[in-house]
PDB file of C-alpha atoms and ligand atoms in Angstrom:
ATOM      1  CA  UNK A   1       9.611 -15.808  -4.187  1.00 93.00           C
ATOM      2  CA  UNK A   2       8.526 -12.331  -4.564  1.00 98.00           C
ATOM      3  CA  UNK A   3       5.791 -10.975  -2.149  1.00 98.00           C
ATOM      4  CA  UNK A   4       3.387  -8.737  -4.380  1.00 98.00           C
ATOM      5  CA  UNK A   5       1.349  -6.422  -1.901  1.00 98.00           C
ATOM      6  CA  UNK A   6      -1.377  -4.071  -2.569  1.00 98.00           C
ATOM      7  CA  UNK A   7      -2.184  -1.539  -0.334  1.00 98.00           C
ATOM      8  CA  UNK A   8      -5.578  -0.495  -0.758  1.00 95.00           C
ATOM      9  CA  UNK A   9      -8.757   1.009   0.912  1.00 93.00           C
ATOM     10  CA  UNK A  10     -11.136   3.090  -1.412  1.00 91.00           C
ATOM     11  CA  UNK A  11     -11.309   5.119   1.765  1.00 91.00           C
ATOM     12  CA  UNK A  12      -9.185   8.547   1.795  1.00 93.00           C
ATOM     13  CA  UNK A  13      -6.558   9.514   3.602  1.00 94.00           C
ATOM     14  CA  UNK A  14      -6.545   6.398   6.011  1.00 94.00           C
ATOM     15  CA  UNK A  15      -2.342   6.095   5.594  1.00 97.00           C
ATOM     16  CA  UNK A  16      -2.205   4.223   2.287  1.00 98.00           C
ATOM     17  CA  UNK A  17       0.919   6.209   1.056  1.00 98.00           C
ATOM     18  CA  UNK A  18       2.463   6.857   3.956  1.00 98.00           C
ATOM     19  CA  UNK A  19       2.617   3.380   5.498  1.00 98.00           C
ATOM     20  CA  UNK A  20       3.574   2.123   1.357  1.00 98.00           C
ATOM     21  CA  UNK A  21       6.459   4.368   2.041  1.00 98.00           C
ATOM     22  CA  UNK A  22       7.683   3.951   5.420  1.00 98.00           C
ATOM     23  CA  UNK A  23       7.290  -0.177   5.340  1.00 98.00           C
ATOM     24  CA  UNK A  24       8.811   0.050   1.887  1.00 99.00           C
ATOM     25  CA  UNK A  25      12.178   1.793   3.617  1.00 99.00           C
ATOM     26  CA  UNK A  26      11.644  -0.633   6.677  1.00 99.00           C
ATOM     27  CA  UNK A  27      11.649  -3.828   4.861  1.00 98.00           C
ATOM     28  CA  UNK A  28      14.893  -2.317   2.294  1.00 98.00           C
ATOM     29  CA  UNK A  29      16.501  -1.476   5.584  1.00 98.00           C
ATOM     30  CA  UNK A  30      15.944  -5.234   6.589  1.00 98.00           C
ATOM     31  CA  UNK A  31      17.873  -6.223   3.466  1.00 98.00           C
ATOM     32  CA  UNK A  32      15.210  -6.930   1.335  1.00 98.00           C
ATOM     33  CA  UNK A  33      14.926  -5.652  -2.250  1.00 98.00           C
ATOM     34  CA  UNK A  34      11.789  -3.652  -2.823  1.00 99.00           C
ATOM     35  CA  UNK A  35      10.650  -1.750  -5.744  1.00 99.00           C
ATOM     36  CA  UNK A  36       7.317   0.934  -4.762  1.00 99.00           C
ATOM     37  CA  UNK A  37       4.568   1.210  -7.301  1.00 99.00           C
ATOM     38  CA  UNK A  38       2.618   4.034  -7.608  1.00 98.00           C
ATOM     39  CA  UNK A  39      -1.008   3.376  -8.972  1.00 98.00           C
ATOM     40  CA  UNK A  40      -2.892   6.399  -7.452  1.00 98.00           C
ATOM     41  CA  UNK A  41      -2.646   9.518  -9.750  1.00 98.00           C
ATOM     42  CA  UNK A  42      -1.592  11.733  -6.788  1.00 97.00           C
ATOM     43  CA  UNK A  43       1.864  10.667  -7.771  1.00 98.00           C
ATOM     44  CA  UNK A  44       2.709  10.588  -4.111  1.00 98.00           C
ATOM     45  CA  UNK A  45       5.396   8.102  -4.139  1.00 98.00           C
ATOM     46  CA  UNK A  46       8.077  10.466  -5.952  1.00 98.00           C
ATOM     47  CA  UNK A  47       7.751  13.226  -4.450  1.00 98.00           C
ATOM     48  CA  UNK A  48       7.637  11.392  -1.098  1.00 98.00           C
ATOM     49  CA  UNK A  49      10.998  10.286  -1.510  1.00 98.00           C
ATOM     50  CA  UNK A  50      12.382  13.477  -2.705  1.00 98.00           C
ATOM     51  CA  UNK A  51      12.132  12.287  -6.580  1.00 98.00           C
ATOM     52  CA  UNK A  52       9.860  13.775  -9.441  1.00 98.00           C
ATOM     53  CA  UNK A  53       7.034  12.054 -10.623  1.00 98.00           C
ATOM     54  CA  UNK A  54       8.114  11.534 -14.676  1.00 98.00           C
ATOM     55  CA  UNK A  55       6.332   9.254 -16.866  1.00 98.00           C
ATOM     56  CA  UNK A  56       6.149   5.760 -15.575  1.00 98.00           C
ATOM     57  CA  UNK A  57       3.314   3.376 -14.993  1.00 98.00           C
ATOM     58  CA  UNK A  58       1.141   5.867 -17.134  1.00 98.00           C
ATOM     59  CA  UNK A  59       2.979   5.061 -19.856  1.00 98.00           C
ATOM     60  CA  UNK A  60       2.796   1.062 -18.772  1.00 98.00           C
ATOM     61  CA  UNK A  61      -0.494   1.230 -18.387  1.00 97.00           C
ATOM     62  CA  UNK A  62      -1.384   3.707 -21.664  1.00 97.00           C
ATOM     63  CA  UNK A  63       0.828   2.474 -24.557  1.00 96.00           C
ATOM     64  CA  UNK A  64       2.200  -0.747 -23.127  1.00 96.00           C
ATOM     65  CA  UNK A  65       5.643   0.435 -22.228  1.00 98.00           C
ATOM     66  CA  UNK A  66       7.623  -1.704 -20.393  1.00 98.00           C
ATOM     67  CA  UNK A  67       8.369  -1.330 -16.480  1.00 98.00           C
ATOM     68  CA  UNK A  68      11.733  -1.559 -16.612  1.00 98.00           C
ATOM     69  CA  UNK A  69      12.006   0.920 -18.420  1.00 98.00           C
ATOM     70  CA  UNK A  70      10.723   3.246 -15.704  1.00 98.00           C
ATOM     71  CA  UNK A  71      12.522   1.517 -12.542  1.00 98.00           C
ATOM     72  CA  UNK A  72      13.971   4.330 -10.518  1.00 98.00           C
ATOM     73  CA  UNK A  73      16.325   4.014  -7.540  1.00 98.00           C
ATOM     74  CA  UNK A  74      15.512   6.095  -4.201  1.00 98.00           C
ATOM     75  CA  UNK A  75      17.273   4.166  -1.619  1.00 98.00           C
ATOM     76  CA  UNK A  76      19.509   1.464  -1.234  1.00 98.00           C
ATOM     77  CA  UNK A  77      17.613  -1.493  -2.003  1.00 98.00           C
ATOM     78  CA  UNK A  78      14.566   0.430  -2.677  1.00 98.00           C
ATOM     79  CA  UNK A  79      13.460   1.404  -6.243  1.00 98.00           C
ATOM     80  CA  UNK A  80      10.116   3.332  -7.066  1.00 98.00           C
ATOM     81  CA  UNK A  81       7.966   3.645 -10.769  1.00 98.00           C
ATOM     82  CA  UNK A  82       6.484   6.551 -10.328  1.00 98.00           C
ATOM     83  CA  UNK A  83       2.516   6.989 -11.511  1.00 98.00           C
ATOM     84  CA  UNK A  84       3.159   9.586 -13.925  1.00 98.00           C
ATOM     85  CA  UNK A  85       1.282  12.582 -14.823  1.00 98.00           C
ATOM     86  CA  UNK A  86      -1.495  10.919 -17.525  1.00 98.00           C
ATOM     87  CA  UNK A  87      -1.940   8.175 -15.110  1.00 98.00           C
ATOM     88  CA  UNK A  88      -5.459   8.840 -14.019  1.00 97.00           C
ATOM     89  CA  UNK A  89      -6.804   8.546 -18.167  1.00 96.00           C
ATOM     90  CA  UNK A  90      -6.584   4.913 -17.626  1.00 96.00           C
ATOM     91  CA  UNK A  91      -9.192   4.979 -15.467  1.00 93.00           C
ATOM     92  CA  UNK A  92     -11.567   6.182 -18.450  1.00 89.00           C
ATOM     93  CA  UNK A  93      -9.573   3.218 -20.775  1.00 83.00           C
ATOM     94  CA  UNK A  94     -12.867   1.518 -22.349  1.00 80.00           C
ATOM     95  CA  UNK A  95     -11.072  -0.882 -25.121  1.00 80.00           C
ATOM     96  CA  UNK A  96      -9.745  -4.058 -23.988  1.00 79.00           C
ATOM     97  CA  UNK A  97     -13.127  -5.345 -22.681  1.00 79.00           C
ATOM     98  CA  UNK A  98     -12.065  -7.804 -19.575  1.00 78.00           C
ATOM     99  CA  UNK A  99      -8.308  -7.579 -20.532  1.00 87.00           C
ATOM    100  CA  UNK A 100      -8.146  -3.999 -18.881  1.00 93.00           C
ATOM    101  CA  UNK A 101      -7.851  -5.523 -15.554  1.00 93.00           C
ATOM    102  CA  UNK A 102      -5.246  -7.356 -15.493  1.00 95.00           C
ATOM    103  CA  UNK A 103      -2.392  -4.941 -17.781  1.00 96.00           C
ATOM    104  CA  UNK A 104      -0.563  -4.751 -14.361  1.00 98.00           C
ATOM    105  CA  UNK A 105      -0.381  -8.280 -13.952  1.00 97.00           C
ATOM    106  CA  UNK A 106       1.012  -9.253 -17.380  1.00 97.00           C
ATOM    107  CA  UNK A 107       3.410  -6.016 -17.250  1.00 98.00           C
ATOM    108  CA  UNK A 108       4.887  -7.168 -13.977  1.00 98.00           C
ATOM    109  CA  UNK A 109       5.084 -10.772 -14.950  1.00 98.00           C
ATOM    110  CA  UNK A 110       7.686  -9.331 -18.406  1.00 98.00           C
ATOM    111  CA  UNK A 111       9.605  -7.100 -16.223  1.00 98.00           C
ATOM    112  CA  UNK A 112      12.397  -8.229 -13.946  1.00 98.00           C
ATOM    113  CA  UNK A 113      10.053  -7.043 -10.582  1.00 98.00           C
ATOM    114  CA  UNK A 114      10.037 -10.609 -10.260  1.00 96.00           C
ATOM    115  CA  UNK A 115      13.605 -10.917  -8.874  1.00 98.00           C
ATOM    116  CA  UNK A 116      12.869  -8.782  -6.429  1.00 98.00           C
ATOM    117  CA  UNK A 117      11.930  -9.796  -2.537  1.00 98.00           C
ATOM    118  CA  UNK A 118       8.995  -7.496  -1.844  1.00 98.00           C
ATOM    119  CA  UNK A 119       6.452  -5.108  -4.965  1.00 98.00           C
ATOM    120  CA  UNK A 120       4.348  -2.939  -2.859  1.00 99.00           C
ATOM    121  CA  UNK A 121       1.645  -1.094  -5.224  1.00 98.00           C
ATOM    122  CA  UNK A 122       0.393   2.288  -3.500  1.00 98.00           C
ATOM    123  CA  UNK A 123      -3.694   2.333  -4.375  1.00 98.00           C
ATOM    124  CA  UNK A 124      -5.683   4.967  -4.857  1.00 97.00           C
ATOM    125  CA  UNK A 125      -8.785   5.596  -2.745  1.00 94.00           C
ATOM    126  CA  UNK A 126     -11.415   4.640  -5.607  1.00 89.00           C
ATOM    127  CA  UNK A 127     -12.646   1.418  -6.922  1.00 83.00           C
ATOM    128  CA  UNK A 128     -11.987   1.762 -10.206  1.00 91.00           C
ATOM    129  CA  UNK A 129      -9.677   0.264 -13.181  1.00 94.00           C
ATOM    130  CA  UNK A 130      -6.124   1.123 -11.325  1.00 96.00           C
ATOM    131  CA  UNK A 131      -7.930  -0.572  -8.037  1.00 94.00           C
ATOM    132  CA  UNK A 132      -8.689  -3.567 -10.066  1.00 93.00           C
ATOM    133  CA  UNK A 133      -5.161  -3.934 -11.767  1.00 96.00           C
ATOM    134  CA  UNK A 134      -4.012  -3.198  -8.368  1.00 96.00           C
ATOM    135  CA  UNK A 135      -5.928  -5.916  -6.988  1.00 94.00           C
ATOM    136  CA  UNK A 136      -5.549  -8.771  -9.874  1.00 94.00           C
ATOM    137  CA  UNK A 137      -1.038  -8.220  -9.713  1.00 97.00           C
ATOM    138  CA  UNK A 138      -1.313  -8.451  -6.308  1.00 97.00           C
ATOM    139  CA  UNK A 139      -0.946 -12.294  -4.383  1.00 96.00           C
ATOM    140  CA  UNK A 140      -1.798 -10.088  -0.928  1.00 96.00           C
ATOM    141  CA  UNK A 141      -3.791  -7.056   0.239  1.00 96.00           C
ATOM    142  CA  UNK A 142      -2.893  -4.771   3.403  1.00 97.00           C
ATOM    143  CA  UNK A 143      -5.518  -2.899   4.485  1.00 95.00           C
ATOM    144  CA  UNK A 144      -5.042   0.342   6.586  1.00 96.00           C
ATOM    145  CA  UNK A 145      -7.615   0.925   8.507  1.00 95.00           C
ATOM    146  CA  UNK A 146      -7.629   4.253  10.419  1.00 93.00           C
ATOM    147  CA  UNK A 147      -9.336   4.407  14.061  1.00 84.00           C
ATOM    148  CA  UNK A 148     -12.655   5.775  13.782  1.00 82.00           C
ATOM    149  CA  UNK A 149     -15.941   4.412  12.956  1.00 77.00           C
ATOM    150  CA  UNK A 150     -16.371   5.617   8.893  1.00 79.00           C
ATOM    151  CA  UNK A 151     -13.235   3.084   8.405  1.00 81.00           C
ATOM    152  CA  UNK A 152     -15.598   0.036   9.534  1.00 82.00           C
ATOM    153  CA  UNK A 153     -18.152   1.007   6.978  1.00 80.00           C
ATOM    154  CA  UNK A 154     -15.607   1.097   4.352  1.00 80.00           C
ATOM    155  CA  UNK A 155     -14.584  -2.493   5.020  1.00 85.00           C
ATOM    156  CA  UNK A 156     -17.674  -4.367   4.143  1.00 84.00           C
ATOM    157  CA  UNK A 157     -17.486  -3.119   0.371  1.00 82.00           C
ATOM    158  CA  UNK A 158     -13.793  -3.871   0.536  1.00 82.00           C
ATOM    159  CA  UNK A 159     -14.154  -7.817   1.738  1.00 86.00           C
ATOM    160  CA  UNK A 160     -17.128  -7.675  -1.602  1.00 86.00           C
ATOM    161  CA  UNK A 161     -15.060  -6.681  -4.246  1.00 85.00           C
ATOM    162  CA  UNK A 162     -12.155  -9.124  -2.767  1.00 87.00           C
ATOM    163  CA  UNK A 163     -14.282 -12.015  -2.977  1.00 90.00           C
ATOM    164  CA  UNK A 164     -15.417 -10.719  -6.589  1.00 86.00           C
ATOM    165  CA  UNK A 165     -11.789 -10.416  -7.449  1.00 86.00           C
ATOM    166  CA  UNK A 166     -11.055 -14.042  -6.342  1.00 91.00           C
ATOM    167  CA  UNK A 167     -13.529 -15.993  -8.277  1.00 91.00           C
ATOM    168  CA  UNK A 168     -12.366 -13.684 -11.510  1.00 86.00           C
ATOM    169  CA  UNK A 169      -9.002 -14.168 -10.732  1.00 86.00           C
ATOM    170  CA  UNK A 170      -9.650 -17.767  -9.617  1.00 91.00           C
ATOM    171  CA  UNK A 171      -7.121 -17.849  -6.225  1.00 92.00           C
ATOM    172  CA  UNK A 172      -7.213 -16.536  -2.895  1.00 93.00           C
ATOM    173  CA  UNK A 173      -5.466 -13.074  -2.103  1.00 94.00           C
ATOM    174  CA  UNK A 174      -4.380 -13.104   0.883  1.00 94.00           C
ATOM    175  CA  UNK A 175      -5.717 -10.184   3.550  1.00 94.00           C
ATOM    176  CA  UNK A 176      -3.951  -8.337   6.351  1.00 96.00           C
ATOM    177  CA  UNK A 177      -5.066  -5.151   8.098  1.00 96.00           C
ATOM    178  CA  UNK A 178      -3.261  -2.541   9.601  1.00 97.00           C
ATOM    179  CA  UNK A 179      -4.597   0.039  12.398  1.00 96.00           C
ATOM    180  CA  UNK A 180      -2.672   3.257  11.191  1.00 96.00           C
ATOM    181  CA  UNK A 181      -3.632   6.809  12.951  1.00 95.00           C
ATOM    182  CA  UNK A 182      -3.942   5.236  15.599  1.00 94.00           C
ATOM    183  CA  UNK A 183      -4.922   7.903  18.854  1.00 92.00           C
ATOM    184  CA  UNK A 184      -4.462   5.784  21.592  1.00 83.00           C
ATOM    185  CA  UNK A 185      -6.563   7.642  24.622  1.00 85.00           C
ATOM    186  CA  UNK A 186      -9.069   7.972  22.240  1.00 87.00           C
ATOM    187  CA  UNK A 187     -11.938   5.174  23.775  1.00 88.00           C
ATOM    188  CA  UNK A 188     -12.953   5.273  19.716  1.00 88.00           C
ATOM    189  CA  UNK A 189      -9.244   3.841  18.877  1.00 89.00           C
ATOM    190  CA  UNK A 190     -10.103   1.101  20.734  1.00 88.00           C
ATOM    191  CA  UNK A 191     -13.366   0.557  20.113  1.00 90.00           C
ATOM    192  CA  UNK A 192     -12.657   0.246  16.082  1.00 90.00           C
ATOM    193  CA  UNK A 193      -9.819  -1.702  16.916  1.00 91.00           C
ATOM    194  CA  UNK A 194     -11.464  -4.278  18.958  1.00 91.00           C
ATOM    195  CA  UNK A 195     -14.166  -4.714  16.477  1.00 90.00           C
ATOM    196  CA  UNK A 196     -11.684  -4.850  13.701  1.00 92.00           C
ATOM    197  CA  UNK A 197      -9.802  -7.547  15.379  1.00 93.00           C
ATOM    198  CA  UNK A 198     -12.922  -9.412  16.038  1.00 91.00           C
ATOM    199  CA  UNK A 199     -13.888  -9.722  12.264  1.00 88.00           C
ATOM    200  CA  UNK A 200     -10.802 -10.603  11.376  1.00 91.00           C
ATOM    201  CA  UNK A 201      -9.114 -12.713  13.443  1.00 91.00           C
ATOM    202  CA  UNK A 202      -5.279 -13.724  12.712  1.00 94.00           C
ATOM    203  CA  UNK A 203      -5.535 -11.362   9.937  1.00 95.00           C
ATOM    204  CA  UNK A 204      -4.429  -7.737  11.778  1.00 96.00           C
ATOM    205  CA  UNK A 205      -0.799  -6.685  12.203  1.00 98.00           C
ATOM    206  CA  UNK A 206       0.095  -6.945  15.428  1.00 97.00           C
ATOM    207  CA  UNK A 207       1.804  -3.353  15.436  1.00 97.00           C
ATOM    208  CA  UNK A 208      -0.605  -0.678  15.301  1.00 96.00           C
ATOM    209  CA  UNK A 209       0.726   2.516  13.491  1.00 97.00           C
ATOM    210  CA  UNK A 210       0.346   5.547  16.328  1.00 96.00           C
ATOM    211  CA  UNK A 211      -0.597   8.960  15.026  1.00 96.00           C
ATOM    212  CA  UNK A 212       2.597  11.061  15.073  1.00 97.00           C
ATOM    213  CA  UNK A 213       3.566  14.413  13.629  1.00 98.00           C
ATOM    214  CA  UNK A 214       7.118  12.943  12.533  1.00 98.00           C
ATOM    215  CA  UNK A 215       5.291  11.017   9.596  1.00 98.00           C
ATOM    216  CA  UNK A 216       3.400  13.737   8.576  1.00 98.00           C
ATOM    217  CA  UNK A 217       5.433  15.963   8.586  1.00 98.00           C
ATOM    218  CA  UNK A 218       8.543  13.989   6.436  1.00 98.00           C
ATOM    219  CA  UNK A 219       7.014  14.094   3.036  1.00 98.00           C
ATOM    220  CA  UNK A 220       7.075  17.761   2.345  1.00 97.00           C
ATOM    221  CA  UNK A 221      10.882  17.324   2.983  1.00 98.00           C
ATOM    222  CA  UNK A 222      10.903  14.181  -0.043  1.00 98.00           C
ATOM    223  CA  UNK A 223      11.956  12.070   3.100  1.00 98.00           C
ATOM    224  CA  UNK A 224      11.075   8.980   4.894  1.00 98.00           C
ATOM    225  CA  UNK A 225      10.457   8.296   8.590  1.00 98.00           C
ATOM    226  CA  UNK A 226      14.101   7.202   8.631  1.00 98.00           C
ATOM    227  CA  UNK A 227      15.753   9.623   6.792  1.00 98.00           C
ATOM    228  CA  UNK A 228      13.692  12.527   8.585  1.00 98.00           C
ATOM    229  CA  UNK A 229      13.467  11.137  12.720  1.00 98.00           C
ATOM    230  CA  UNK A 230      14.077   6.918  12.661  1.00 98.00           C
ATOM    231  CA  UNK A 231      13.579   7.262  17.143  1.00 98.00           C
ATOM    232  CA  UNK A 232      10.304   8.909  16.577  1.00 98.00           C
ATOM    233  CA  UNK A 233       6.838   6.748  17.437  1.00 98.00           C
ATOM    234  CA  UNK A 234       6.585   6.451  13.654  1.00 98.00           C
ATOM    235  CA  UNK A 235      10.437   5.072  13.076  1.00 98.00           C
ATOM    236  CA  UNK A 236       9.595   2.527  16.164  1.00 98.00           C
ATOM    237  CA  UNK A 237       5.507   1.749  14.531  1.00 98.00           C
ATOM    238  CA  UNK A 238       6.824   0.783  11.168  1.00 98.00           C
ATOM    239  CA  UNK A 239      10.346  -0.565  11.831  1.00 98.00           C
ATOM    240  CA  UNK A 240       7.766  -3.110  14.087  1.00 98.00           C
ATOM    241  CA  UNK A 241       5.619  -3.444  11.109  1.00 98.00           C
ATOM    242  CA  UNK A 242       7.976  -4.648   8.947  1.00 98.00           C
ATOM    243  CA  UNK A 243       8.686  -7.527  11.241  1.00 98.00           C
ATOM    244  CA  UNK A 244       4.928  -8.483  11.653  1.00 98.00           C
ATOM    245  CA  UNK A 245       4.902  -8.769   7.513  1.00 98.00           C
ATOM    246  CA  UNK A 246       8.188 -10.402   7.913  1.00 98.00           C
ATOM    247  CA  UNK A 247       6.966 -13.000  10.300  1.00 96.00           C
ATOM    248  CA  UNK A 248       3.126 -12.903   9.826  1.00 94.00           C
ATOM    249  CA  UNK A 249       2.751 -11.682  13.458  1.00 96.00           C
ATOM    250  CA  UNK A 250      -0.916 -10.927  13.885  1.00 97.00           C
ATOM    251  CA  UNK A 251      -3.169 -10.640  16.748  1.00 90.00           C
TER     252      UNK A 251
HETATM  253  N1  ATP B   1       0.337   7.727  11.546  1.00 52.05           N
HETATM  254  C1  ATP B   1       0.161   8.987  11.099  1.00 52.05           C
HETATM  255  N2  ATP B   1       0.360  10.038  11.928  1.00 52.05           N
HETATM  256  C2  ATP B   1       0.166  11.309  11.504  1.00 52.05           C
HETATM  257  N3  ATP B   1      -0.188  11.639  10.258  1.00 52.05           N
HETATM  258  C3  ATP B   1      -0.399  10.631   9.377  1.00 52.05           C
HETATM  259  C4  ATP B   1      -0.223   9.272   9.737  1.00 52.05           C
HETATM  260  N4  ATP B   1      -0.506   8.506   8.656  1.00 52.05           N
HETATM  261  C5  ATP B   1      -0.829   9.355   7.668  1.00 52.05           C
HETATM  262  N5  ATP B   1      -0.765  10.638   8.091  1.00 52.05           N
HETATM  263  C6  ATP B   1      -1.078  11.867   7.320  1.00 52.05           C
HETATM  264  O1  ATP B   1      -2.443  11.785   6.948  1.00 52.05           O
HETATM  265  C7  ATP B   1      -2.628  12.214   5.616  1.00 52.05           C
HETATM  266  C8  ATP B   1      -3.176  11.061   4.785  1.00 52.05           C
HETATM  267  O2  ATP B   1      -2.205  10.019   4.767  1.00 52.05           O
HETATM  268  P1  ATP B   1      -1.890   9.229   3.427  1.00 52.05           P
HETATM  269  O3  ATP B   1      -1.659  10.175   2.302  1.00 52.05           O
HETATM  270  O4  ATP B   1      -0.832   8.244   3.722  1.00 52.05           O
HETATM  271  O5  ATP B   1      -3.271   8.489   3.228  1.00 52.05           O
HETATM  272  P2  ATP B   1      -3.809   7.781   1.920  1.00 52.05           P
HETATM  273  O6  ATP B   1      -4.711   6.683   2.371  1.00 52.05           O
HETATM  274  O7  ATP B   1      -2.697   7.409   1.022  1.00 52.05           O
HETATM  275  O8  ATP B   1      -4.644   8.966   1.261  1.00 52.05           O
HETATM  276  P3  ATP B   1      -5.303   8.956  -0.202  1.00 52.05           P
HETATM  277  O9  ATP B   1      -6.531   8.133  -0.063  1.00 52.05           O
HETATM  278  O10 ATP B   1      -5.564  10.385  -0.514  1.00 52.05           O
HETATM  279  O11 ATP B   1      -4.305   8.325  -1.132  1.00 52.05           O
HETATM  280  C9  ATP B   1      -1.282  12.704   5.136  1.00 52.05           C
HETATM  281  O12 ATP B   1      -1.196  14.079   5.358  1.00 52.05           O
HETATM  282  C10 ATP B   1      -0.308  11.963   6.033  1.00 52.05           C
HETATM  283  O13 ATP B   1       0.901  12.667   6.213  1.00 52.05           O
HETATM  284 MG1   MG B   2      -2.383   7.849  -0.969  1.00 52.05          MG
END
């Protein structure tokens, strides 16, 4: 059964990409087969693996191409689709009426992504169409949520348009957060994290991702955390990671 994971938070810059990434690699490194979608415009996911981001779920998305026509291979057992560079004019699509939503869906239901252990769809931070395909492929959510206090404000939209999602969509998607950025003297760190845990209970990874130079640093050399330093804090955080999802270790 293949695990179809959205990771989303309309919030910026909270560790979206980077932990879609780096758990990506983990999880292939594990053995599993993973393919990386790349739904935020940015076209992150390419270049942070050292590839270029060429047409891909743009064209999907645009003129109903088909995905496997756009599966790329990065690493062993780890493929990416790149976003493409027309990607954000879907979000202006206004044909299709409710249809629109769920393009990703159908696509990744007639492509062979199903065969695969693990899809993990890189969001962008916005609400919009590629939030909502996002939302309606996906059969779970991970939620980064950085460690400091505009991330809890954030969340309260993000459990809305979940629920809204749901009844459309007519099954549960199942939630996990993630603490990512994590500054760990900081008494804010644990402030947001306590508070995070205690709205959520069994539903927050029990590794928390540390901030750590290592991870930001590795993309502008079109390398992962184990390509570019595996014994750094970040190898260690999302290695660990990978087992919570593995194991659905939460706190
Ligand atoms: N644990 C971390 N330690 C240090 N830097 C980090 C960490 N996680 C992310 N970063 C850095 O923070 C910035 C934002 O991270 P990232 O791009 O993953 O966030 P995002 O949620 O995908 O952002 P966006 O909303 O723009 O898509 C990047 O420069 C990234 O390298
Ligand atoms: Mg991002």
């Amino acid at each position: 059964m293949t695990r179809v994971i959205a990771i989303m938070n309309q919030k910026g810059g909270v560790g979206k990409t980077t932990t879609t990434i780096n758990l990506g690699h983990a999880l292939a490194i594990e053995g599993k087969t993973v393919t990386i979608l790349d739904m935020d415009p940015q076209g992150q996911i390419a270049t942070g693996v050292g590839l270029n981001n060429n047409d891909g779920l743009d064209r999907v998305l645009l003129d109903g191409a088909k995905i496997d026509d756009y599966i790329v291979s990065a690493r062993d057992n780890l493929n990416i689709v790149s976003a493409g560079a027309q990607l954000s004019d879907f979000e202006h699509v206004s044909i299709g009426g409710a249809t629109r939503g769920h393009k990703l869906r159908l696509a990744i239901e007639a492509s062979s992504l199903k065969q695969r252990d693990y899809v993990l769809i890189d969001c962008p931070p916005s609400s919009g169409l590629l939030g909502i395909n996002a939302m309606f492929a996906a059969d779970e959510l991970i939620i980064p949520v950085s460690g400091d206090y505009l991330s809890l404000q954030g969340l309260s939209r993000m459990m809305h348009i979940l629920k809204r999602a749901e009844s459309l969509a007519g099954r549960e998607i199942k939630l996990w957060l993630v603490m990512t950025r994590m500054q760990m003297r900081r008494r804010l760190t644990q402030e947001v994290r306590s508070k995070v845990l205690k709205y959520f209970p069994g539903r927050v990874f029990t590794t928390a991702i540390r901030e750590n130079v290592s991870l930001a640093e590795c993309p502008s050399f079109g390398k992962t955390i184990f390509d570019y330093k595996v014994k750094s804090a970040g190898g260690e955080d999302y290695q660990s990671l990978a087992h919570d999802i593995l194991q659905g270790r939460t706190s």
